[in-house]
Amino acid sequence: MDTANTPAVEPMPELELPRTNYLNAAYGPRSWLFTRDHKRIAILYLASVTAFFALGGFFALLIRLELLTPEGDLVGPDTYNKLFTMHGIVMVFFFLIPSIPAVLGNFLVPLMIGAKDLAFPKLNLASWYVYNLGAIFTLWSIIHGGVDTGWTFYTPFSTTYSNSYVVSAALGIFIAGFSSIMTGLNFIVTIHRLRAPGLTWFRLPLFLWSMYATSLIMVLGTPVIAITLLLVAAERVLHLGIFDPALGGDPVLYQHLFWFYSHPAVYIMILPAMGVTSELVAAFSRRAVVGYRVVAFASVAIAVLGFLVWGHHMFVAGESVYAATIFSVLSMLVAIPSAVKVFNWTATLYGGAISLETPMLYALGFIGLFTIGGLTGVMVATLGFDVHVHDTYFVVAHFHYIMVGGAIMGYMGGLHYWWPKISGRLYPVFLSRLAALLIFVGFNLTFFPQFILGYLGMPRRYWSYPPEFQVLNVLSTAGASVLGLGYLLPAAYFIWSMRYGKLSPANPWGAVGLEWDTDSPPPTHNFDVTPIVTRGPYDYGQQPALAPQEAPVG
Amino acid sequence: MRTQLPLFPQAASLNAHHVDLLTYVWLIVSGFFSLLIAGLILFYMVRYRRRSPGQVGVEQAAPLWLEIAWSAIPLAINLAMFGWGAKVYFDLYRPPANAVEYFAIGRQWMWKFQHPEGNREINQLHVPVGQAVKMTMTSEDVIHSFYVPAFRLKQDVLPGRYTTVWFRPDRPGTYHLFCAEYCGTEHSLMIGSVVVMEPTDYEAWLSGSRPGVSTVDSGAQLFQSLACVTCHAPAPGMPARAPRLEGLFGRAVKLADGRTVTADDNYIRESILSPAAKVTAGWEPIMPTFQGQVTEEQLVQLVAYVKSLAAPAGEAAGTGGAAGPAGARAATSPPATPRPR
Amino acid sequence: MASHPTALAHHFDNLEQQREASTFGMWVFLVTEIMFFGGLFTAYAVYRLRYQEAFAAASNSLLTWAGSINTAVLICSSLTMVLAVRSAQVDRRKMIVLFLCLTILLGAVFLGIKAYEYRTEWQEHHFPGAGFRFAGPDPRHAEMFFSIYFCMTGLHALHMIIGMSVLAALLLPAWRGRYNPEWHNPLECVGLYWHFVDIVWIFLLPLLYLFGAHPR
């Protein structure tokens, strides 16, 4: 049914699934729900985040349908306000932030460092349960009628004026935040302490540098939003007045505390996708990423600088002009490591041996769309410009270019690249390319018109709008339909492939990396013998299948 | 209403033109780099495609000068744009001395405007072309945002304090006014328009629509009716129990706890609602709070009145050390018949 | 006693790696706790700078003697915690249990005194909300002090309760001889956590109790 997915190795003999791998090592729900295997936990997360992606996508669909016409005629204004709020909460906290770290990171971090598991396997499983507990609180809000404060929960609307289920939504996010912290903590300790012999820091694949930088942010930033939302809930229940001016509080203090986490949070969402992109560009150009150390340091620089720029969300919020100036210039700085990465990836293509497999399509799409998203980011960091476009569709377009055009494309690319490793199966090539194309076209059609809408002055979170904005909104909704279709395809063929897909060899792409030196799917204990690393991460100097990063494993 | 597909909204103020120029340059820079990267990707993916299954790429690092160049050039561009953007932004917060102060009060889900002459409007603001307008704004409930795309101007409107912004419209017309900070059910209906008129038309409109009492005069009346005069402007021979307010606005004030603050709009408002928060040095903390006894409109009138009180003769009307955004307008004498400006 | 094979987890190569990973993990967790409390400290700092008189007056109304005794209690409990770890290092099984019990007991004393303070503040109508009353110049902002006071000390007390529960969970394994000179890492890690909770209190004491205490 599918065209030959040509691995760059000599033709293999008839393949069987490895006799015992992590998927068939034990059966039954208890073997999954009480597992300590990081690979099974990654699959558990995959199921959860996919479900929430579908839910968040459903809310987006309703939003775009409402915005087909200028009048508010599909749903009422309160319902619309709940839709965009819940779209934001679900997508940010229950999809984007966990996605790559908890699915691909959990699966790959031990494999890529030659370890049997993460440092704290039980903590890993606990993190999934904590995520689900947070999800239950949030779903409780949604089912009982929703929350309408915006995912940003600005006070005093959220503490005093909203009549929706704020407390349970805030608590849901609070709890889910601990899941994030646990994952980050696990990765930091694992990368520091469980590396295989010979695997020095500068022999780590760039995906691990990104996961490390992401984990730093998860661990340092998440507690701040935890306490902030806890205070919002306490204020709502006990009428404390910490953020409510009617009781002596300061709503701008809330914004500072909220954005202190939520800006670094966007780097939690993009850094892993950048890490995936590094892996894909290297694998499908068959050469080391240019400027390895530069890219590695850039990841850490983004994490550190990302903590210094939160005030750029508040240029017109009432912060002083001097504070705004400092945040603006620091925001200009934080863009540089990202730009440097884009140039290094592009330079990696030069002189490469490029193969346009589906993961590579996603990686190249990432580079292009992230460039646009990042450039518009520097635009909104420019003070005079931001005054006009703040809280308009320009900002909405900017962050969707980063989060959908960037982060989700990175996630999709990573799923397509490591799917053979995770499942032992190959997916249909034609459909996967079709999906990538639909996603790329649909995405741009959805969000590019929003840049124009924003500059024209259409504010965000508007249920109804002046008629002159309709044409661009219709284009955007059309694009969203294509985009949605594009996402349905992988859901379908990935599930299909688990039963009917062609079996995959251990290294279908002919890539270099410890994860490719073990079976697809790997055994529960990952490696029969602890690998001893003698080379750098992208040493394609010789035929890749013959010179893995360490001695071949059976 | 236009139905074609324009890309930029109308530009109706000097700031709008400045912002548009900034935008043009950013679009060119962004367009250049986007096309560069996209072009290189497309070119390389064809030029360096894999030609045999076992082929690998070259082993070659980027030269150091290149890494430096592609870090330094974007940094230089970013910093230059930052500087330019900061200048435009600073100008937005430095109203000229001759700016006329209008007041805006946002509430769920409407805008209430008050002209200095006393005219009040709801959801619509008439202003004359060519005059600098300084908006002093507050909210009665949640955070709103005053957004006029045609002026490329936006400022959040907060409960519990005043925020200010200024503009000078340069062409007559009717322009969208939006609330740009999500504020609840009818956020998207909290819209209206700014109507910029030729000066003669504006005068006609002012006198045509019930002028009422000027904001300052309303404030003077409140100052009497709320008995502020008892302590702040006692009759001759009565003991002084509170500092006098003439010339207060814009001056540095020494507080009982040792701090020194500037008496700006927010200071005056806070002193009415929460007098114990900043007690002037040398005075007893006996001022009662008026929280709950005055509306935001009344507060705005009181603040306008206090601001209008000139320093007594022989004493410098101070803006000593004032760093506030206000363009202090020297006051005139006590209430006269309202005159259109 | 020879190494206990049961202590080594399957994914670690040796006990030393396990010990290092686990201690490192606890340090990372404590950093997250610093950030967690940091939000509250920030709110406190902002409002204190803004409403100095009200905060000073409100702070004056707290029971400083209670805070001081509690400080001494907590410092002693950190001592007993260290002694519990030390007992494991010198293989005195029963002393481990003794010192763990003392630590829990001192924690309970702390919570008891805290409860007494809360009760007093409740009776004085200093609990923020509809029933708040404050005899002072700026009650509105004094209420802000109390909001932050109850949040900070409440969160601290919650951390104490969690710590005491974990200590209690260690009693049975300690009694069964699971901690010995070669492996007593769980005690060390909980000890780290306990010391951290103690240090948070050391910061809370001056900020909440002592800043208003100078004569006007």
PDB file of N, CA, C and O in Angstrom, chain A residues 116-121 174 181 185 189 192-194 219-220 223-224 226-227 231 240-242 245-246 248-250 253 260, chain C residues 10-13 17 20-22 24-25 28-29 31-32 35-36 39-40 43 46-47 50-51 128 140-141 144 147-148 151 155:
ATOM      1  N   LYS A 116      19.338   2.992  31.370  1.00  0.00           N
ATOM      2  CA  LYS A 116      18.230   2.036  31.373  1.00  0.00           C
ATOM      3  C   LYS A 116      16.901   2.728  31.603  1.00  0.00           C
ATOM      4  O   LYS A 116      15.856   2.187  31.255  1.00  0.00           O
ATOM      5  N   ASP A 117      16.922   3.848  32.275  1.00  0.00           N
ATOM      6  CA  ASP A 117      15.682   4.575  32.546  1.00  0.00           C
ATOM      7  C   ASP A 117      16.058   5.966  33.031  1.00  0.00           C
ATOM      8  O   ASP A 117      17.239   6.301  33.126  1.00  0.00           O
ATOM      9  N   LEU A 118      15.053   6.766  33.343  1.00  0.00           N
ATOM     10  CA  LEU A 118      15.332   8.061  33.954  1.00  0.00           C
ATOM     11  C   LEU A 118      15.781   7.854  35.395  1.00  0.00           C
ATOM     12  O   LEU A 118      15.663   6.768  35.947  1.00  0.00           O
ATOM     13  N   ALA A 119      16.276   8.926  36.015  1.00  0.00           N
ATOM     14  CA  ALA A 119      16.788   8.810  37.388  1.00  0.00           C
ATOM     15  C   ALA A 119      15.691   8.395  38.359  1.00  0.00           C
ATOM     16  O   ALA A 119      15.939   7.647  39.300  1.00  0.00           O
ATOM     17  N   PHE A 120      14.467   8.852  38.132  1.00  0.00           N
ATOM     18  CA  PHE A 120      13.405   8.586  39.098  1.00  0.00           C
ATOM     19  C   PHE A 120      12.175   8.042  38.373  1.00  0.00           C
ATOM     20  O   PHE A 120      11.235   8.785  38.091  1.00  0.00           O
ATOM     21  N   PRO A 121      12.163   6.732  38.087  1.00  0.00           N
ATOM     22  CA  PRO A 121      11.052   6.180  37.294  1.00  0.00           C
ATOM     23  C   PRO A 121       9.697   6.328  37.965  1.00  0.00           C
ATOM     24  O   PRO A 121       8.696   6.594  37.295  1.00  0.00           O
ATOM     25  N   PHE A 174      -2.650  24.574  38.369  1.00  0.00           N
ATOM     26  CA  PHE A 174      -1.708  24.495  39.496  1.00  0.00           C
ATOM     27  C   PHE A 174      -1.187  23.076  39.645  1.00  0.00           C
ATOM     28  O   PHE A 174       0.019  22.841  39.737  1.00  0.00           O
ATOM     29  N   ILE A 181       7.024  20.215  36.696  1.00  0.00           N
ATOM     30  CA  ILE A 181       8.208  20.327  37.547  1.00  0.00           C
ATOM     31  C   ILE A 181       8.859  18.958  37.740  1.00  0.00           C
ATOM     32  O   ILE A 181      10.086  18.813  37.676  1.00  0.00           O
ATOM     33  N   LEU A 185      12.643  18.083  36.663  1.00  0.00           N
ATOM     34  CA  LEU A 185      13.590  17.633  37.684  1.00  0.00           C
ATOM     35  C   LEU A 185      14.216  16.305  37.273  1.00  0.00           C
ATOM     36  O   LEU A 185      15.438  16.106  37.364  1.00  0.00           O
ATOM     37  N   VAL A 189      18.364  15.722  36.545  1.00  0.00           N
ATOM     38  CA  VAL A 189      19.196  14.772  37.290  1.00  0.00           C
ATOM     39  C   VAL A 189      19.695  13.668  36.370  1.00  0.00           C
ATOM     40  O   VAL A 189      20.857  13.261  36.438  1.00  0.00           O
ATOM     41  N   HIS A 192      22.494  14.900  34.128  1.00  0.00           N
ATOM     42  CA  HIS A 192      23.729  15.124  34.888  1.00  0.00           C
ATOM     43  C   HIS A 192      24.379  13.827  35.307  1.00  0.00           C
ATOM     44  O   HIS A 192      25.606  13.706  35.283  1.00  0.00           O
ATOM     45  N   ARG A 193      23.581  12.852  35.732  1.00  0.00           N
ATOM     46  CA  ARG A 193      24.142  11.739  36.497  1.00  0.00           C
ATOM     47  C   ARG A 193      24.134  10.399  35.800  1.00  0.00           C
ATOM     48  O   ARG A 193      24.828   9.484  36.247  1.00  0.00           O
ATOM     49  N   LEU A 194      23.330  10.226  34.763  1.00  0.00           N
ATOM     50  CA  LEU A 194      23.174   8.880  34.214  1.00  0.00           C
ATOM     51  C   LEU A 194      23.738   8.714  32.817  1.00  0.00           C
ATOM     52  O   LEU A 194      23.392   7.766  32.113  1.00  0.00           O
ATOM     53  N   VAL A 219      11.620  23.922  35.862  1.00  0.00           N
ATOM     54  CA  VAL A 219      11.866  23.810  37.293  1.00  0.00           C
ATOM     55  C   VAL A 219      11.877  25.181  37.968  1.00  0.00           C
ATOM     56  O   VAL A 219      11.384  25.349  39.073  1.00  0.00           O
ATOM     57  N   LEU A 220      12.390  26.186  37.288  1.00  0.00           N
ATOM     58  CA  LEU A 220      12.506  27.496  37.922  1.00  0.00           C
ATOM     59  C   LEU A 220      11.258  28.345  37.739  1.00  0.00           C
ATOM     60  O   LEU A 220      10.934  29.169  38.587  1.00  0.00           O
ATOM     61  N   PRO A 223       6.973  27.031  39.418  1.00  0.00           N
ATOM     62  CA  PRO A 223       6.483  27.327  40.771  1.00  0.00           C
ATOM     63  C   PRO A 223       5.883  28.716  40.905  1.00  0.00           C
ATOM     64  O   PRO A 223       5.005  28.931  41.751  1.00  0.00           O
ATOM     65  N   VAL A 224       6.334  29.662  40.074  1.00  0.00           N
ATOM     66  CA  VAL A 224       5.820  31.021  40.232  1.00  0.00           C
ATOM     67  C   VAL A 224       4.371  31.107  39.781  1.00  0.00           C
ATOM     68  O   VAL A 224       3.539  31.744  40.430  1.00  0.00           O
ATOM     69  N   ALA A 226       2.446  28.647  39.827  1.00  0.00           N
ATOM     70  CA  ALA A 226       1.710  27.848  40.797  1.00  0.00           C
ATOM     71  C   ALA A 226       1.247  28.730  41.942  1.00  0.00           C
ATOM     72  O   ALA A 226       0.061  28.738  42.301  1.00  0.00           O
ATOM     73  N   ILE A 227       2.153  29.494  42.523  1.00  0.00           N
ATOM     74  CA  ILE A 227       1.745  30.323  43.657  1.00  0.00           C
ATOM     75  C   ILE A 227       0.788  31.428  43.215  1.00  0.00           C
ATOM     76  O   ILE A 227      -0.153  31.783  43.929  1.00  0.00           O
ATOM     77  N   LEU A 231      -2.936  31.951  44.630  1.00  0.00           N
ATOM     78  CA  LEU A 231      -3.397  33.200  45.233  1.00  0.00           C
ATOM     79  C   LEU A 231      -4.676  33.681  44.578  1.00  0.00           C
ATOM     80  O   LEU A 231      -5.558  34.222  45.249  1.00  0.00           O
ATOM     81  N   LEU A 240      -9.412  37.861  49.565  1.00  0.00           N
ATOM     82  CA  LEU A 240      -8.215  38.369  50.229  1.00  0.00           C
ATOM     83  C   LEU A 240      -7.795  39.751  49.752  1.00  0.00           C
ATOM     84  O   LEU A 240      -7.344  40.548  50.528  1.00  0.00           O
ATOM     85  N   GLY A 241      -7.880  40.030  48.475  1.00  0.00           N
ATOM     86  CA  GLY A 241      -7.532  41.369  48.025  1.00  0.00           C
ATOM     87  C   GLY A 241      -6.095  41.588  47.652  1.00  0.00           C
ATOM     88  O   GLY A 241      -5.628  42.713  47.616  1.00  0.00           O
ATOM     89  N   ILE A 242      -5.362  40.526  47.349  1.00  0.00           N
ATOM     90  CA  ILE A 242      -3.959  40.741  46.997  1.00  0.00           C
ATOM     91  C   ILE A 242      -3.841  41.371  45.620  1.00  0.00           C
ATOM     92  O   ILE A 242      -2.913  42.121  45.355  1.00  0.00           O
ATOM     93  N   PRO A 245      -7.918  45.898  43.294  1.00  0.00           N
ATOM     94  CA  PRO A 245      -7.786  47.270  43.790  1.00  0.00           C
ATOM     95  C   PRO A 245      -8.894  47.666  44.738  1.00  0.00           C
ATOM     96  O   PRO A 245      -8.677  48.479  45.633  1.00  0.00           O
ATOM     97  N   ALA A 246     -10.067  47.093  44.568  1.00  0.00           N
ATOM     98  CA  ALA A 246     -11.146  47.461  45.485  1.00  0.00           C
ATOM     99  C   ALA A 246     -10.811  47.080  46.920  1.00  0.00           C
ATOM    100  O   ALA A 246     -11.359  47.638  47.863  1.00  0.00           O
ATOM    101  N   GLY A 248      -7.531  47.053  47.938  1.00  0.00           N
ATOM    102  CA  GLY A 248      -6.184  47.556  48.206  1.00  0.00           C
ATOM    103  C   GLY A 248      -5.077  46.875  47.418  1.00  0.00           C
ATOM    104  O   GLY A 248      -3.914  47.192  47.590  1.00  0.00           O
ATOM    105  N   GLY A 249      -5.435  45.945  46.564  1.00  0.00           N
ATOM    106  CA  GLY A 249      -4.418  45.201  45.844  1.00  0.00           C
ATOM    107  C   GLY A 249      -4.058  45.833  44.508  1.00  0.00           C
ATOM    108  O   GLY A 249      -4.590  46.860  44.128  1.00  0.00           O
ATOM    109  N   ASP A 250      -3.155  45.179  43.786  1.00  0.00           N
ATOM    110  CA  ASP A 250      -2.627  45.737  42.542  1.00  0.00           C
ATOM    111  C   ASP A 250      -2.750  44.728  41.417  1.00  0.00           C
ATOM    112  O   ASP A 250      -2.070  43.707  41.432  1.00  0.00           O
ATOM    113  N   LEU A 253       0.544  43.899  39.653  1.00  0.00           N
ATOM    114  CA  LEU A 253       1.403  42.912  40.327  1.00  0.00           C
ATOM    115  C   LEU A 253       1.053  41.510  39.858  1.00  0.00           C
ATOM    116  O   LEU A 253       1.927  40.673  39.600  1.00  0.00           O
ATOM    117  N   PHE A 260       5.951  36.375  34.611  1.00  0.00           N
ATOM    118  CA  PHE A 260       7.275  35.897  34.999  1.00  0.00           C
ATOM    119  C   PHE A 260       7.430  34.423  34.663  1.00  0.00           C
ATOM    120  O   PHE A 260       8.502  33.977  34.283  1.00  0.00           O
TER     121      PHE A 260
ATOM    122  N   HIS C  10      17.227  -0.768  40.087  1.00  0.00           N
ATOM    123  CA  HIS C  10      17.755  -1.518  38.942  1.00  0.00           C
ATOM    124  C   HIS C  10      18.365  -0.628  37.872  1.00  0.00           C
ATOM    125  O   HIS C  10      19.185  -1.081  37.084  1.00  0.00           O
ATOM    126  N   HIS C  11      17.950   0.622  37.820  1.00  0.00           N
ATOM    127  CA  HIS C  11      18.438   1.453  36.712  1.00  0.00           C
ATOM    128  C   HIS C  11      19.695   2.221  37.065  1.00  0.00           C
ATOM    129  O   HIS C  11      20.232   2.946  36.243  1.00  0.00           O
ATOM    130  N   PHE C  12      20.166   2.040  38.328  1.00  0.00           N
ATOM    131  CA  PHE C  12      21.428   2.669  38.701  1.00  0.00           C
ATOM    132  C   PHE C  12      22.532   1.630  38.656  1.00  0.00           C
ATOM    133  O   PHE C  12      22.300   0.445  38.877  1.00  0.00           O
ATOM    134  N   ASP C  13      23.752   2.111  38.378  1.00  0.00           N
ATOM    135  CA  ASP C  13      24.881   1.178  38.301  1.00  0.00           C
ATOM    136  C   ASP C  13      25.382   0.789  39.677  1.00  0.00           C
ATOM    137  O   ASP C  13      25.812  -0.333  39.884  1.00  0.00           O
ATOM    138  N   GLN C  17      26.045   6.207  42.691  1.00  0.00           N
ATOM    139  CA  GLN C  17      25.324   6.951  41.659  1.00  0.00           C
ATOM    140  C   GLN C  17      23.898   7.235  42.129  1.00  0.00           C
ATOM    141  O   GLN C  17      23.375   8.332  41.958  1.00  0.00           O
ATOM    142  N   GLU C  20      23.953   9.988  44.759  1.00  0.00           N
ATOM    143  CA  GLU C  20      24.219  11.314  44.189  1.00  0.00           C
ATOM    144  C   GLU C  20      23.010  11.831  43.434  1.00  0.00           C
ATOM    145  O   GLU C  20      22.665  13.012  43.517  1.00  0.00           O
ATOM    146  N   ALA C  21      22.376  10.932  42.668  1.00  0.00           N
ATOM    147  CA  ALA C  21      21.215  11.361  41.892  1.00  0.00           C
ATOM    148  C   ALA C  21      20.111  11.811  42.828  1.00  0.00           C
ATOM    149  O   ALA C  21      19.465  12.842  42.610  1.00  0.00           O
ATOM    150  N   SER C  22      19.901  11.045  43.883  1.00  0.00           N
ATOM    151  CA  SER C  22      18.783  11.355  44.752  1.00  0.00           C
ATOM    152  C   SER C  22      19.024  12.648  45.531  1.00  0.00           C
ATOM    153  O   SER C  22      18.115  13.480  45.678  1.00  0.00           O
ATOM    154  N   PHE C  24      20.951  15.145  44.543  1.00  0.00           N
ATOM    155  CA  PHE C  24      20.868  16.205  43.549  1.00  0.00           C
ATOM    156  C   PHE C  24      19.406  16.533  43.263  1.00  0.00           C
ATOM    157  O   PHE C  24      19.000  17.692  43.186  1.00  0.00           O
ATOM    158  N   GLY C  25      18.612  15.485  43.125  1.00  0.00           N
ATOM    159  CA  GLY C  25      17.186  15.692  42.867  1.00  0.00           C
ATOM    160  C   GLY C  25      16.535  16.494  43.971  1.00  0.00           C
ATOM    161  O   GLY C  25      15.725  17.396  43.712  1.00  0.00           O
ATOM    162  N   VAL C  28      17.412  20.142  43.581  1.00  0.00           N
ATOM    163  CA  VAL C  28      16.635  20.779  42.506  1.00  0.00           C
ATOM    164  C   VAL C  28      15.224  21.072  43.006  1.00  0.00           C
ATOM    165  O   VAL C  28      14.666  22.146  42.771  1.00  0.00           O
ATOM    166  N   PHE C  29      14.649  20.120  43.731  1.00  0.00           N
ATOM    167  CA  PHE C  29      13.308  20.343  44.262  1.00  0.00           C
ATOM    168  C   PHE C  29      13.291  21.543  45.203  1.00  0.00           C
ATOM    169  O   PHE C  29      12.360  22.358  45.185  1.00  0.00           O
ATOM    170  N   VAL C  31      15.138  24.123  45.080  1.00  0.00           N
ATOM    171  CA  VAL C  31      15.173  25.347  44.267  1.00  0.00           C
ATOM    172  C   VAL C  31      13.770  25.700  43.786  1.00  0.00           C
ATOM    173  O   VAL C  31      13.367  26.868  43.803  1.00  0.00           O
ATOM    174  N   THR C  32      12.996  24.702  43.407  1.00  0.00           N
ATOM    175  CA  THR C  32      11.618  25.009  42.988  1.00  0.00           C
ATOM    176  C   THR C  32      10.829  25.578  44.159  1.00  0.00           C
ATOM    177  O   THR C  32      10.006  26.471  43.974  1.00  0.00           O
ATOM    178  N   MET C  35      11.471  29.226  44.499  1.00  0.00           N
ATOM    179  CA  MET C  35      10.706  30.011  43.532  1.00  0.00           C
ATOM    180  C   MET C  35       9.238  30.092  43.958  1.00  0.00           C
ATOM    181  O   MET C  35       8.586  31.110  43.768  1.00  0.00           O
ATOM    182  N   PHE C  36       8.727  29.012  44.528  1.00  0.00           N
ATOM    183  CA  PHE C  36       7.331  28.975  44.950  1.00  0.00           C
ATOM    184  C   PHE C  36       7.067  30.011  46.033  1.00  0.00           C
ATOM    185  O   PHE C  36       6.161  30.829  45.930  1.00  0.00           O
ATOM    186  N   GLY C  39       7.265  33.983  45.020  1.00  0.00           N
ATOM    187  CA  GLY C  39       6.129  34.790  44.568  1.00  0.00           C
ATOM    188  C   GLY C  39       5.495  35.538  45.729  1.00  0.00           C
ATOM    189  O   GLY C  39       5.161  36.721  45.631  1.00  0.00           O
ATOM    190  N   LEU C  40       5.350  34.830  46.847  1.00  0.00           N
ATOM    191  CA  LEU C  40       4.752  35.477  48.018  1.00  0.00           C
ATOM    192  C   LEU C  40       5.668  36.546  48.597  1.00  0.00           C
ATOM    193  O   LEU C  40       5.212  37.607  49.012  1.00  0.00           O
ATOM    194  N   ALA C  43       5.239  39.642  46.548  1.00  0.00           N
ATOM    195  CA  ALA C  43       4.022  40.389  46.860  1.00  0.00           C
ATOM    196  C   ALA C  43       4.208  41.150  48.170  1.00  0.00           C
ATOM    197  O   ALA C  43       3.831  42.323  48.291  1.00  0.00           O
ATOM    198  N   VAL C  46       6.469  44.251  47.609  1.00  0.00           N
ATOM    199  CA  VAL C  46       5.806  45.336  46.879  1.00  0.00           C
ATOM    200  C   VAL C  46       4.871  46.108  47.800  1.00  0.00           C
ATOM    201  O   VAL C  46       4.915  47.343  47.876  1.00  0.00           O
ATOM    202  N   TYR C  47       4.038  45.396  48.530  1.00  0.00           N
ATOM    203  CA  TYR C  47       3.058  46.101  49.348  1.00  0.00           C
ATOM    204  C   TYR C  47       3.689  46.741  50.568  1.00  0.00           C
ATOM    205  O   TYR C  47       3.231  47.776  51.046  1.00  0.00           O
ATOM    206  N   ARG C  50       4.970  49.968  49.657  1.00  0.00           N
ATOM    207  CA  ARG C  50       3.928  50.932  49.326  1.00  0.00           C
ATOM    208  C   ARG C  50       3.164  51.418  50.545  1.00  0.00           C
ATOM    209  O   ARG C  50       2.701  52.539  50.587  1.00  0.00           O
ATOM    210  N   TYR C  51       2.964  50.544  51.479  1.00  0.00           N
ATOM    211  CA  TYR C  51       2.088  50.895  52.617  1.00  0.00           C
ATOM    212  C   TYR C  51       2.839  50.669  53.921  1.00  0.00           C
ATOM    213  O   TYR C  51       2.469  49.838  54.745  1.00  0.00           O
ATOM    214  N   PRO C 128      -8.409  38.241  57.378  1.00  0.00           N
ATOM    215  CA  PRO C 128      -8.953  39.076  56.295  1.00  0.00           C
ATOM    216  C   PRO C 128     -10.292  38.568  55.802  1.00  0.00           C
ATOM    217  O   PRO C 128     -10.563  37.381  55.820  1.00  0.00           O
ATOM    218  N   ARG C 140      -7.391  49.299  55.685  1.00  0.00           N
ATOM    219  CA  ARG C 140      -7.491  48.609  54.397  1.00  0.00           C
ATOM    220  C   ARG C 140      -6.171  47.949  54.027  1.00  0.00           C
ATOM    221  O   ARG C 140      -6.126  46.815  53.554  1.00  0.00           O
ATOM    222  N   HIS C 141      -5.095  48.654  54.245  1.00  0.00           N
ATOM    223  CA  HIS C 141      -3.815  48.085  53.876  1.00  0.00           C
ATOM    224  C   HIS C 141      -3.236  47.225  54.972  1.00  0.00           C
ATOM    225  O   HIS C 141      -2.406  46.358  54.723  1.00  0.00           O
ATOM    226  N   MET C 144      -4.258  43.932  54.019  1.00  0.00           N
ATOM    227  CA  MET C 144      -3.364  43.353  53.020  1.00  0.00           C
ATOM    228  C   MET C 144      -2.216  42.632  53.709  1.00  0.00           C
ATOM    229  O   MET C 144      -1.824  41.529  53.322  1.00  0.00           O
ATOM    230  N   SER C 147      -3.486  39.371  54.902  1.00  0.00           N
ATOM    231  CA  SER C 147      -3.688  38.414  53.818  1.00  0.00           C
ATOM    232  C   SER C 147      -2.374  37.714  53.507  1.00  0.00           C
ATOM    233  O   SER C 147      -2.298  36.496  53.406  1.00  0.00           O
ATOM    234  N   ILE C 148      -1.332  38.525  53.363  1.00  0.00           N
ATOM    235  CA  ILE C 148      -0.048  37.945  53.004  1.00  0.00           C
ATOM    236  C   ILE C 148       0.510  37.128  54.167  1.00  0.00           C
ATOM    237  O   ILE C 148       1.092  36.059  53.978  1.00  0.00           O
ATOM    238  N   CYS C 151      -1.219  33.779  54.223  1.00  0.00           N
ATOM    239  CA  CYS C 151      -0.787  32.954  53.091  1.00  0.00           C
ATOM    240  C   CYS C 151       0.613  32.414  53.341  1.00  0.00           C
ATOM    241  O   CYS C 151       0.881  31.223  53.135  1.00  0.00           O
ATOM    242  N   LEU C 155       1.214  28.564  54.174  1.00  0.00           N
ATOM    243  CA  LEU C 155       1.954  27.727  53.229  1.00  0.00           C
ATOM    244  C   LEU C 155       3.137  27.065  53.931  1.00  0.00           C
ATOM    245  O   LEU C 155       3.443  25.885  53.712  1.00  0.00           O
TER     246      LEU C 155
END
